[in-house]
Amino acid sequence: MGTAGTIRGTVAWSVPRLVPRLVPSLVPAAKMAVAAVVAWSVARLFDDTQSFIAAYAAVFMVAGTVYRSLLDAARQVTTVVLGVLVAFVAVLVIPWPPAELGVAVFAGMMLGSWRRLGPDGIWVGVVALLMVTFGTADDVSYLALRVGEAVFGAVVGIAVNALVAPPLRLRAGGRAVAALSADLANLLTAAAAGLRGGWAEDDARGWRRSACQLEVAARHAENEIGHGHESLRLNSRRRRRTGLAHPSVEDRRLSVLRALVRHTQQLTETLAASAEPASTLPATGTTFDARLADPVDTLAEAVRAYRDPHSHRLDRDALTAALAHARDRRAAMARIVPSPDLDPPKDWSTHAAALVAVERALRTLTDAPDPADTR
């Protein structure tokens, strides 16, 4: 009883956690199974010896978006045709079987390196190898049947992918933008806390490193949004209301966040450089740091609106006030330097660089549309 109870408890604990992870894979897996069965069953009516080619082609057409299915189909059919042609020519002009095989594989791999075939190019050589080793490379009717099976399988896969729950990839882009927003907001919050409470060279290096790593998150978000755009092409579900933001909305949000990342990198680079012992930039000073922390905090709070635009709105009044304060500080510095008989303060260059970075970030947010706007 104890063992049975333990097993039941483990199952009860694990199933609710595993099911949500498996659900996104269930529909594609079921579509692949349907496409394979349909393509294989029909192909067997014509030739049951190599009918797996139709099923193989059909399965690969269901792996991506509808638009991607068409591109994959073109590549798959092209590789099969090229492989068949290479095998046919090799057998036709070379009388010795080992040489036929070697030339067919070599020529197939060279043709497969064509960049437009992408990773599918290797199959040119593989198909040529199969045709030669099966001893059917000189049978025109057999080769035509193989090409026909590949075309038929591709058509079945495209049809299943386009008609049965065509994939829409709209969530991943939003999640990636939200993750970038959260990372940027956390970095700005940490920097503001450090400016207020005292910071050292290691802190500034950590901020600079985190700011540079945000580029990776930004590129990931850009890729996911691109997949979202692609999933809408030739997709019948694009006309339905999904309740999800269009990828163009995420594009606008990402554009703002990318600009903020650049300005944050400039700010953290200035702080890190000023903290280095051998740097020509002077330290900022505790008084300036405490004043700089307030607009940085304002930036962090505003960036959080891009993580969840519907529950966290931009405080434009706070942004406008922070921007005016940063401009006033920089204008006050500009009024006292330079002049022939007055040397600038020792920390003027560092203060100016930090203020410019913060001012540009605030200006980006004040000029940007509301992140909750989905028009």
Short mmCIF file of N, CA and C in Angstrom, two decimals, residues 68-218:
data_model
loop_
_atom_site.label_atom_id
_atom_site.label_comp_id
_atom_site.label_asym_id
_atom_site.label_seq_id
_atom_site.Cartn_x
_atom_site.Cartn_y
_atom_site.Cartn_z
N ARG A 68 6.10 28.43 -44.34
CA ARG A 68 7.32 27.64 -44.28
C ARG A 68 7.12 26.27 -44.94
N SER A 69 5.89 25.73 -44.86
CA SER A 69 5.61 24.45 -45.51
C SER A 69 5.82 24.54 -47.00
N LEU A 70 5.40 25.65 -47.60
CA LEU A 70 5.59 25.82 -49.04
C LEU A 70 7.07 25.89 -49.40
N LEU A 71 7.84 26.64 -48.60
CA LEU A 71 9.27 26.73 -48.86
C LEU A 71 9.95 25.37 -48.69
N ASP A 72 9.56 24.66 -47.62
CA ASP A 72 10.14 23.34 -47.38
C ASP A 72 9.77 22.37 -48.49
N ALA A 73 8.53 22.48 -48.98
CA ALA A 73 8.11 21.59 -50.06
C ALA A 73 8.95 21.82 -51.30
N ALA A 74 9.17 23.08 -51.63
CA ALA A 74 9.98 23.39 -52.80
C ALA A 74 11.39 22.82 -52.65
N ARG A 75 11.96 22.96 -51.45
CA ARG A 75 13.32 22.43 -51.24
C ARG A 75 13.34 20.90 -51.28
N GLN A 76 12.34 20.29 -50.61
CA GLN A 76 12.31 18.83 -50.57
C GLN A 76 12.17 18.24 -51.97
N VAL A 77 11.25 18.77 -52.75
CA VAL A 77 11.04 18.25 -54.09
C VAL A 77 12.28 18.49 -54.94
N THR A 78 12.89 19.65 -54.78
CA THR A 78 14.11 19.95 -55.55
C THR A 78 15.23 18.99 -55.22
N THR A 79 15.40 18.66 -53.95
CA THR A 79 16.46 17.73 -53.57
C THR A 79 16.22 16.34 -54.14
N VAL A 80 14.96 15.90 -54.12
CA VAL A 80 14.65 14.58 -54.67
C VAL A 80 14.90 14.55 -56.18
N VAL A 81 14.43 15.59 -56.88
CA VAL A 81 14.61 15.65 -58.33
C VAL A 81 16.09 15.67 -58.68
N LEU A 82 16.85 16.51 -57.98
CA LEU A 82 18.29 16.59 -58.26
C LEU A 82 18.99 15.27 -57.95
N GLY A 83 18.61 14.64 -56.84
CA GLY A 83 19.23 13.36 -56.49
C GLY A 83 18.94 12.28 -57.52
N VAL A 84 17.69 12.25 -57.99
CA VAL A 84 17.31 11.27 -59.00
C VAL A 84 18.07 11.53 -60.30
N LEU A 85 18.16 12.79 -60.71
CA LEU A 85 18.87 13.13 -61.95
C LEU A 85 20.36 12.78 -61.86
N VAL A 86 20.96 13.09 -60.72
CA VAL A 86 22.38 12.77 -60.53
C VAL A 86 22.61 11.27 -60.65
N ALA A 87 21.74 10.49 -60.00
CA ALA A 87 21.89 9.03 -60.06
C ALA A 87 21.71 8.53 -61.49
N PHE A 88 20.72 9.06 -62.18
CA PHE A 88 20.45 8.62 -63.55
C PHE A 88 21.63 8.92 -64.47
N VAL A 89 22.17 10.13 -64.38
CA VAL A 89 23.29 10.51 -65.24
C VAL A 89 24.53 9.67 -64.91
N ALA A 90 24.76 9.46 -63.60
CA ALA A 90 25.95 8.68 -63.20
C ALA A 90 25.89 7.27 -63.76
N VAL A 91 24.74 6.63 -63.65
CA VAL A 91 24.60 5.26 -64.16
C VAL A 91 24.65 5.22 -65.68
N LEU A 92 24.17 6.29 -66.29
CA LEU A 92 24.12 6.33 -67.75
C LEU A 92 25.51 6.46 -68.38
N VAL A 93 26.40 7.22 -67.75
CA VAL A 93 27.70 7.53 -68.37
C VAL A 93 28.86 6.74 -67.77
N ILE A 94 28.67 6.11 -66.61
CA ILE A 94 29.78 5.40 -65.96
C ILE A 94 29.44 3.91 -65.93
N PRO A 95 30.29 3.05 -66.51
CA PRO A 95 29.95 1.63 -66.61
C PRO A 95 30.27 0.80 -65.36
N TRP A 96 31.09 1.33 -64.44
CA TRP A 96 31.53 0.54 -63.28
C TRP A 96 30.74 0.94 -62.05
N PRO A 97 29.98 0.03 -61.37
CA PRO A 97 29.11 0.38 -60.25
C PRO A 97 29.79 1.14 -59.10
N PRO A 98 30.98 0.73 -58.62
CA PRO A 98 31.60 1.51 -57.55
C PRO A 98 31.86 2.96 -57.94
N ALA A 99 32.28 3.16 -59.19
CA ALA A 99 32.51 4.53 -59.65
C ALA A 99 31.18 5.28 -59.78
N GLU A 100 30.14 4.59 -60.23
CA GLU A 100 28.82 5.22 -60.30
C GLU A 100 28.42 5.78 -58.95
N LEU A 101 28.56 4.93 -57.92
CA LEU A 101 28.17 5.34 -56.58
C LEU A 101 29.00 6.52 -56.10
N GLY A 102 30.32 6.42 -56.26
CA GLY A 102 31.18 7.49 -55.78
C GLY A 102 30.90 8.81 -56.47
N VAL A 103 30.77 8.79 -57.79
CA VAL A 103 30.49 10.01 -58.54
C VAL A 103 29.12 10.57 -58.18
N ALA A 104 28.12 9.69 -58.04
CA ALA A 104 26.77 10.15 -57.72
C ALA A 104 26.73 10.84 -56.35
N VAL A 105 27.38 10.23 -55.36
CA VAL A 105 27.38 10.83 -54.01
C VAL A 105 28.15 12.15 -54.02
N PHE A 106 29.33 12.15 -54.67
CA PHE A 106 30.14 13.37 -54.72
C PHE A 106 29.37 14.50 -55.41
N ALA A 107 28.83 14.21 -56.59
CA ALA A 107 28.09 15.25 -57.32
C ALA A 107 26.85 15.69 -56.56
N GLY A 108 26.19 14.74 -55.91
CA GLY A 108 24.99 15.09 -55.14
C GLY A 108 25.31 16.00 -53.97
N MET A 109 26.40 15.70 -53.28
CA MET A 109 26.78 16.55 -52.15
C MET A 109 27.22 17.94 -52.60
N MET A 110 27.88 18.00 -53.75
CA MET A 110 28.29 19.30 -54.26
C MET A 110 27.06 20.13 -54.66
N LEU A 111 26.11 19.51 -55.33
CA LEU A 111 24.87 20.22 -55.67
C LEU A 111 24.11 20.60 -54.39
N GLY A 112 24.14 19.74 -53.40
CA GLY A 112 23.42 20.00 -52.15
C GLY A 112 23.98 21.15 -51.35
N SER A 113 25.22 21.55 -51.66
CA SER A 113 25.80 22.67 -50.93
C SER A 113 25.26 24.01 -51.41
N TRP A 114 24.41 24.02 -52.43
CA TRP A 114 23.76 25.24 -52.89
C TRP A 114 23.00 25.84 -51.73
N ARG A 115 23.27 27.09 -51.43
CA ARG A 115 22.75 27.70 -50.20
C ARG A 115 21.24 27.77 -50.17
N ARG A 116 20.58 27.83 -51.32
CA ARG A 116 19.12 27.91 -51.33
C ARG A 116 18.46 26.62 -50.87
N LEU A 117 19.21 25.53 -50.89
CA LEU A 117 18.65 24.28 -50.39
C LEU A 117 18.78 24.17 -48.88
N GLY A 118 19.63 25.00 -48.28
CA GLY A 118 19.78 25.01 -46.84
C GLY A 118 20.20 23.64 -46.30
N PRO A 119 19.68 23.27 -45.12
CA PRO A 119 20.06 21.98 -44.52
C PRO A 119 19.52 20.78 -45.28
N ASP A 120 18.54 21.01 -46.17
CA ASP A 120 17.99 19.89 -46.95
C ASP A 120 18.92 19.45 -48.07
N GLY A 121 19.95 20.24 -48.36
CA GLY A 121 20.82 19.94 -49.48
C GLY A 121 21.50 18.59 -49.39
N ILE A 122 21.74 18.12 -48.17
CA ILE A 122 22.44 16.84 -48.01
C ILE A 122 21.66 15.69 -48.63
N TRP A 123 20.33 15.87 -48.75
CA TRP A 123 19.50 14.80 -49.27
C TRP A 123 19.68 14.59 -50.78
N VAL A 124 20.28 15.53 -51.49
CA VAL A 124 20.58 15.30 -52.90
C VAL A 124 21.52 14.10 -53.02
N GLY A 125 22.60 14.12 -52.25
CA GLY A 125 23.54 13.02 -52.27
C GLY A 125 22.96 11.74 -51.72
N VAL A 126 22.12 11.85 -50.69
CA VAL A 126 21.53 10.65 -50.08
C VAL A 126 20.57 9.98 -51.06
N VAL A 127 19.71 10.79 -51.71
CA VAL A 127 18.78 10.21 -52.68
C VAL A 127 19.55 9.55 -53.83
N ALA A 128 20.59 10.21 -54.31
CA ALA A 128 21.41 9.62 -55.37
C ALA A 128 22.00 8.29 -54.92
N LEU A 129 22.49 8.24 -53.69
CA LEU A 129 23.06 7.01 -53.13
C LEU A 129 22.01 5.89 -53.11
N LEU A 130 20.80 6.22 -52.64
CA LEU A 130 19.75 5.20 -52.55
C LEU A 130 19.37 4.68 -53.93
N MET A 131 19.24 5.57 -54.90
CA MET A 131 18.84 5.13 -56.23
C MET A 131 19.89 4.22 -56.87
N VAL A 132 21.16 4.57 -56.67
CA VAL A 132 22.23 3.76 -57.26
C VAL A 132 22.32 2.41 -56.57
N THR A 133 22.31 2.40 -55.24
CA THR A 133 22.46 1.13 -54.51
C THR A 133 21.25 0.23 -54.66
N PHE A 134 20.06 0.79 -54.89
CA PHE A 134 18.88 -0.03 -55.14
C PHE A 134 18.91 -0.65 -56.54
N GLY A 135 19.80 -0.16 -57.39
CA GLY A 135 19.89 -0.68 -58.74
C GLY A 135 18.77 -0.22 -59.65
N THR A 136 18.16 0.91 -59.31
CA THR A 136 17.01 1.40 -60.10
C THR A 136 17.29 2.74 -60.75
N ALA A 137 18.51 3.20 -60.70
CA ALA A 137 18.83 4.54 -61.20
C ALA A 137 18.67 4.67 -62.70
N ASP A 138 18.66 3.54 -63.41
CA ASP A 138 18.51 3.61 -64.86
C ASP A 138 17.08 3.32 -65.32
N ASP A 139 16.17 3.16 -64.36
CA ASP A 139 14.77 2.89 -64.68
C ASP A 139 13.99 4.20 -64.62
N VAL A 140 13.69 4.78 -65.78
CA VAL A 140 13.05 6.09 -65.83
C VAL A 140 11.69 6.07 -65.17
N SER A 141 10.91 5.02 -65.41
CA SER A 141 9.56 4.96 -64.81
C SER A 141 9.64 4.87 -63.29
N TYR A 142 10.63 4.12 -62.78
CA TYR A 142 10.81 4.01 -61.33
C TYR A 142 11.22 5.35 -60.73
N LEU A 143 12.14 6.04 -61.38
CA LEU A 143 12.58 7.34 -60.88
C LEU A 143 11.44 8.35 -60.91
N ALA A 144 10.64 8.32 -61.97
CA ALA A 144 9.51 9.24 -62.05
C ALA A 144 8.51 8.97 -60.94
N LEU A 145 8.35 7.71 -60.59
CA LEU A 145 7.43 7.36 -59.51
C LEU A 145 7.92 7.89 -58.17
N ARG A 146 9.24 7.81 -57.96
CA ARG A 146 9.80 8.32 -56.71
C ARG A 146 9.59 9.84 -56.60
N VAL A 147 9.82 10.54 -57.70
CA VAL A 147 9.60 11.98 -57.69
C VAL A 147 8.12 12.28 -57.47
N GLY A 148 7.27 11.54 -58.10
CA GLY A 148 5.83 11.73 -57.91
C GLY A 148 5.40 11.50 -56.48
N GLU A 149 5.97 10.49 -55.82
CA GLU A 149 5.65 10.23 -54.41
C GLU A 149 6.09 11.40 -53.53
N ALA A 150 7.28 11.94 -53.81
CA ALA A 150 7.76 13.08 -53.01
C ALA A 150 6.85 14.29 -53.19
N VAL A 151 6.45 14.55 -54.43
CA VAL A 151 5.55 15.67 -54.69
C VAL A 151 4.21 15.45 -54.01
N PHE A 152 3.67 14.24 -54.15
CA PHE A 152 2.38 13.94 -53.54
C PHE A 152 2.45 14.08 -52.01
N GLY A 153 3.51 13.56 -51.39
CA GLY A 153 3.65 13.68 -49.94
C GLY A 153 3.73 15.12 -49.50
N ALA A 154 4.46 15.93 -50.27
CA ALA A 154 4.56 17.35 -49.93
C ALA A 154 3.20 18.03 -50.01
N VAL A 155 2.42 17.69 -51.04
CA VAL A 155 1.09 18.29 -51.19
C VAL A 155 0.19 17.89 -50.03
N VAL A 156 0.24 16.64 -49.63
CA VAL A 156 -0.57 16.18 -48.49
C VAL A 156 -0.16 16.92 -47.22
N GLY A 157 1.14 17.02 -46.98
CA GLY A 157 1.60 17.72 -45.78
C GLY A 157 1.18 19.17 -45.75
N ILE A 158 1.30 19.86 -46.89
CA ILE A 158 0.88 21.26 -46.96
C ILE A 158 -0.61 21.38 -46.70
N ALA A 159 -1.40 20.49 -47.30
CA ALA A 159 -2.85 20.55 -47.13
C ALA A 159 -3.24 20.35 -45.66
N VAL A 160 -2.64 19.36 -45.03
CA VAL A 160 -2.95 19.10 -43.61
C VAL A 160 -2.54 20.29 -42.75
N ASN A 161 -1.36 20.84 -43.01
CA ASN A 161 -0.87 21.96 -42.21
C ASN A 161 -1.73 23.21 -42.39
N ALA A 162 -2.22 23.42 -43.61
CA ALA A 162 -2.98 24.63 -43.91
C ALA A 162 -4.44 24.53 -43.49
N LEU A 163 -5.00 23.33 -43.51
CA LEU A 163 -6.44 23.17 -43.26
C LEU A 163 -6.77 22.72 -41.84
N VAL A 164 -5.86 22.03 -41.19
CA VAL A 164 -6.12 21.52 -39.84
C VAL A 164 -5.32 22.34 -38.84
N ALA A 165 -6.02 23.24 -38.15
CA ALA A 165 -5.39 24.09 -37.12
C ALA A 165 -4.07 24.66 -37.58
N PRO A 166 -4.06 25.47 -38.65
CA PRO A 166 -2.79 26.06 -39.11
C PRO A 166 -2.11 26.83 -37.98
N PRO A 167 -0.81 26.63 -37.81
CA PRO A 167 -0.12 27.20 -36.64
C PRO A 167 -0.03 28.72 -36.68
N LEU A 168 -0.31 29.33 -35.53
CA LEU A 168 -0.10 30.76 -35.32
C LEU A 168 0.90 30.92 -34.17
N ARG A 169 1.97 31.61 -34.41
CA ARG A 169 3.01 31.79 -33.38
C ARG A 169 3.02 33.25 -32.93
N LEU A 170 2.01 33.60 -32.16
CA LEU A 170 1.87 34.98 -31.73
C LEU A 170 2.25 35.18 -30.26
N ARG A 171 2.26 34.12 -29.49
CA ARG A 171 2.54 34.26 -28.06
C ARG A 171 4.03 34.43 -27.77
N ALA A 172 4.86 33.72 -28.52
CA ALA A 172 6.29 33.71 -28.20
C ALA A 172 6.90 35.09 -28.33
N GLY A 173 6.49 35.88 -29.33
CA GLY A 173 7.02 37.22 -29.49
C GLY A 173 6.68 38.10 -28.30
N GLY A 174 5.42 38.03 -27.85
CA GLY A 174 5.02 38.82 -26.69
C GLY A 174 5.77 38.41 -25.44
N ARG A 175 5.97 37.10 -25.26
CA ARG A 175 6.71 36.64 -24.09
C ARG A 175 8.15 37.11 -24.13
N ALA A 176 8.75 37.09 -25.31
CA ALA A 176 10.15 37.52 -25.43
C ALA A 176 10.28 39.02 -25.15
N VAL A 177 9.34 39.82 -25.64
CA VAL A 177 9.37 41.26 -25.37
C VAL A 177 9.17 41.51 -23.88
N ALA A 178 8.25 40.77 -23.25
CA ALA A 178 8.02 40.93 -21.81
C ALA A 178 9.26 40.55 -21.01
N ALA A 179 9.96 39.49 -21.44
CA ALA A 179 11.18 39.08 -20.74
C ALA A 179 12.27 40.14 -20.88
N LEU A 180 12.41 40.70 -22.07
CA LEU A 180 13.39 41.78 -22.27
C LEU A 180 13.05 42.97 -21.39
N SER A 181 11.77 43.32 -21.33
CA SER A 181 11.34 44.44 -20.49
C SER A 181 11.67 44.19 -19.02
N ALA A 182 11.39 42.97 -18.57
CA ALA A 182 11.67 42.65 -17.17
C ALA A 182 13.16 42.73 -16.86
N ASP A 183 13.99 42.20 -17.75
CA ASP A 183 15.44 42.23 -17.52
C ASP A 183 15.96 43.67 -17.50
N LEU A 184 15.47 44.49 -18.43
CA LEU A 184 15.91 45.88 -18.48
C LEU A 184 15.44 46.64 -17.24
N ALA A 185 14.19 46.43 -16.83
CA ALA A 185 13.68 47.11 -15.64
C ALA A 185 14.46 46.70 -14.39
N ASN A 186 14.77 45.41 -14.28
CA ASN A 186 15.54 44.94 -13.12
C ASN A 186 16.94 45.56 -13.10
N LEU A 187 17.55 45.68 -14.26
CA LEU A 187 18.88 46.29 -14.33
C LEU A 187 18.82 47.75 -13.90
N LEU A 188 17.84 48.49 -14.40
CA LEU A 188 17.72 49.90 -14.05
C LEU A 188 17.42 50.07 -12.56
N THR A 189 16.59 49.20 -12.01
CA THR A 189 16.28 49.25 -10.58
C THR A 189 17.53 49.00 -9.75
N ALA A 190 18.32 48.00 -10.16
CA ALA A 190 19.56 47.69 -9.43
C ALA A 190 20.54 48.86 -9.52
N ALA A 191 20.63 49.47 -10.70
CA ALA A 191 21.54 50.61 -10.85
C ALA A 191 21.09 51.79 -10.00
N ALA A 192 19.78 52.05 -9.97
CA ALA A 192 19.27 53.15 -9.15
C ALA A 192 19.55 52.91 -7.68
N ALA A 193 19.35 51.67 -7.23
CA ALA A 193 19.62 51.35 -5.83
C ALA A 193 21.10 51.53 -5.51
N GLY A 194 21.96 51.12 -6.45
CA GLY A 194 23.39 51.29 -6.23
C GLY A 194 23.79 52.76 -6.20
N LEU A 195 23.23 53.55 -7.09
CA LEU A 195 23.54 54.98 -7.10
C LEU A 195 23.12 55.64 -5.80
N ARG A 196 22.01 55.17 -5.24
CA ARG A 196 21.52 55.76 -4.02
C ARG A 196 22.30 55.30 -2.78
N GLY A 197 22.65 54.02 -2.79
CA GLY A 197 23.24 53.45 -1.58
C GLY A 197 24.74 53.30 -1.61
N GLY A 198 25.36 53.68 -2.70
CA GLY A 198 26.81 53.53 -2.81
C GLY A 198 27.16 52.35 -3.69
N TRP A 199 28.07 52.57 -4.62
CA TRP A 199 28.45 51.52 -5.55
C TRP A 199 29.95 51.55 -5.77
N ALA A 200 30.46 50.42 -6.28
CA ALA A 200 31.90 50.29 -6.52
C ALA A 200 32.13 49.85 -7.96
N GLU A 201 33.40 49.67 -8.31
CA GLU A 201 33.76 49.31 -9.67
C GLU A 201 33.12 47.99 -10.09
N ASP A 202 33.09 47.01 -9.18
CA ASP A 202 32.50 45.71 -9.52
C ASP A 202 31.02 45.84 -9.84
N ASP A 203 30.32 46.70 -9.10
CA ASP A 203 28.90 46.92 -9.37
C ASP A 203 28.70 47.48 -10.79
N ALA A 204 29.49 48.48 -11.13
CA ALA A 204 29.35 49.10 -12.44
C ALA A 204 29.69 48.12 -13.56
N ARG A 205 30.71 47.29 -13.33
CA ARG A 205 31.03 46.28 -14.34
C ARG A 205 29.88 45.29 -14.52
N GLY A 206 29.25 44.93 -13.41
CA GLY A 206 28.10 44.03 -13.49
C GLY A 206 26.95 44.66 -14.26
N TRP A 207 26.69 45.95 -14.03
CA TRP A 207 25.63 46.64 -14.78
C TRP A 207 25.96 46.69 -16.27
N ARG A 208 27.22 46.98 -16.58
CA ARG A 208 27.63 47.05 -17.98
C ARG A 208 27.49 45.68 -18.65
N ARG A 209 27.89 44.63 -17.92
CA ARG A 209 27.78 43.28 -18.49
C ARG A 209 26.31 42.91 -18.73
N SER A 210 25.46 43.24 -17.78
CA SER A 210 24.03 42.94 -17.94
C SER A 210 23.43 43.72 -19.10
N ALA A 211 23.86 44.97 -19.27
CA ALA A 211 23.34 45.79 -20.38
C ALA A 211 23.76 45.19 -21.72
N CYS A 212 24.97 44.68 -21.82
CA CYS A 212 25.42 44.07 -23.06
C CYS A 212 24.64 42.78 -23.35
N GLN A 213 24.33 42.02 -22.28
CA GLN A 213 23.59 40.77 -22.46
C GLN A 213 22.16 41.01 -22.93
N LEU A 214 21.65 42.20 -22.71
CA LEU A 214 20.30 42.50 -23.17
C LEU A 214 20.19 42.43 -24.70
N GLU A 215 21.30 42.59 -25.40
CA GLU A 215 21.29 42.48 -26.85
C GLU A 215 20.86 41.08 -27.29
N VAL A 216 21.28 40.07 -26.52
CA VAL A 216 20.90 38.69 -26.85
C VAL A 216 19.39 38.53 -26.72
N ALA A 217 18.84 39.07 -25.61
CA ALA A 217 17.39 38.98 -25.41
C ALA A 217 16.63 39.75 -26.49
N ALA A 218 17.18 40.88 -26.92
CA ALA A 218 16.54 41.68 -27.97
C ALA A 218 16.53 40.93 -29.30
#
